[in-house]
């Protein structure tokens, strides 16, 4: 047994299944920690005519994403594994690139965040399918988080959706 695993897991979940589930949850925890930092970064660096509306829209997203990270981390701990939430763990545990923008227009940040949300939602949906095979409680948590991510993406997309329903990404 490694140092991150306890001798217990959630009742009714086999130890091997718990370890697979917590590995999946850990990657999602890295993604959520990365996302709330990325959203805060965009919040600080957004400029332009839509500044105040985007700036104020992002703070509640940051808070909600932090809450989801806590929910996922606590599920990992409940299953007998030590969640990893250090900056180094995020960097070494992720397989995606860093957010590409610093100071940029509101629409450029929204376009970049739309891509971030798209990739994240796809990963969460894959995790839902995998985790749901053995642990409906963790599956339910991932469904809850994904529902919120999709809602936040919809908020962002309202800024870059044309009247015909197509998205118009802006790169500045």
Steps between C-alpha positions, in 0.01 A plus 500: 500500500640843409510793739197664334270203563330412827390152597136592441271632232130584473284206611386292205785607272778251434848631583627460144195686364547773759859552390397529133219741589724716716764515227231633265373741765854623569545608138166680520617668823811624319276631221270684741790655692655604169166641382436721802851642472452554125165672553654730760790574262252595226303707753813704576609538137181570309476843331265675262141620478357183657754513785267550794242242394763234433706593807193468725373185326824311564524542879192287579634236261831500688317449830281221365793318338692519829200341670492221244871438553431462871212260427720283276792508746274395786365211293857385435568513875173320577622216278819467704745688280688821580396767246783701349437873473843660490606718206772250410247217496281695260787566261636145504155341499354679200522423130377835366682821415498812712244771425637704207393858578614777728351847452250471216157614392191366667401311187846346459487374860147371453606320182800343675290404802242343269773266373607425859141418598446284189806287573417478870139398439607230256743362760235510771253314277761230437563477875125472566476201265800329659420568866132420456585135436603445864408798720170685453582745780815627326310493172233724653764749616652512151155547345430790737830668415454446126152650511651812660789514253256484210294782651808720543606427142154606382543830689834558328372398160225762516774757431629325186179354354376663180130545423508190276616290797859454390799576721741771402827453687718810527879480526563875547 
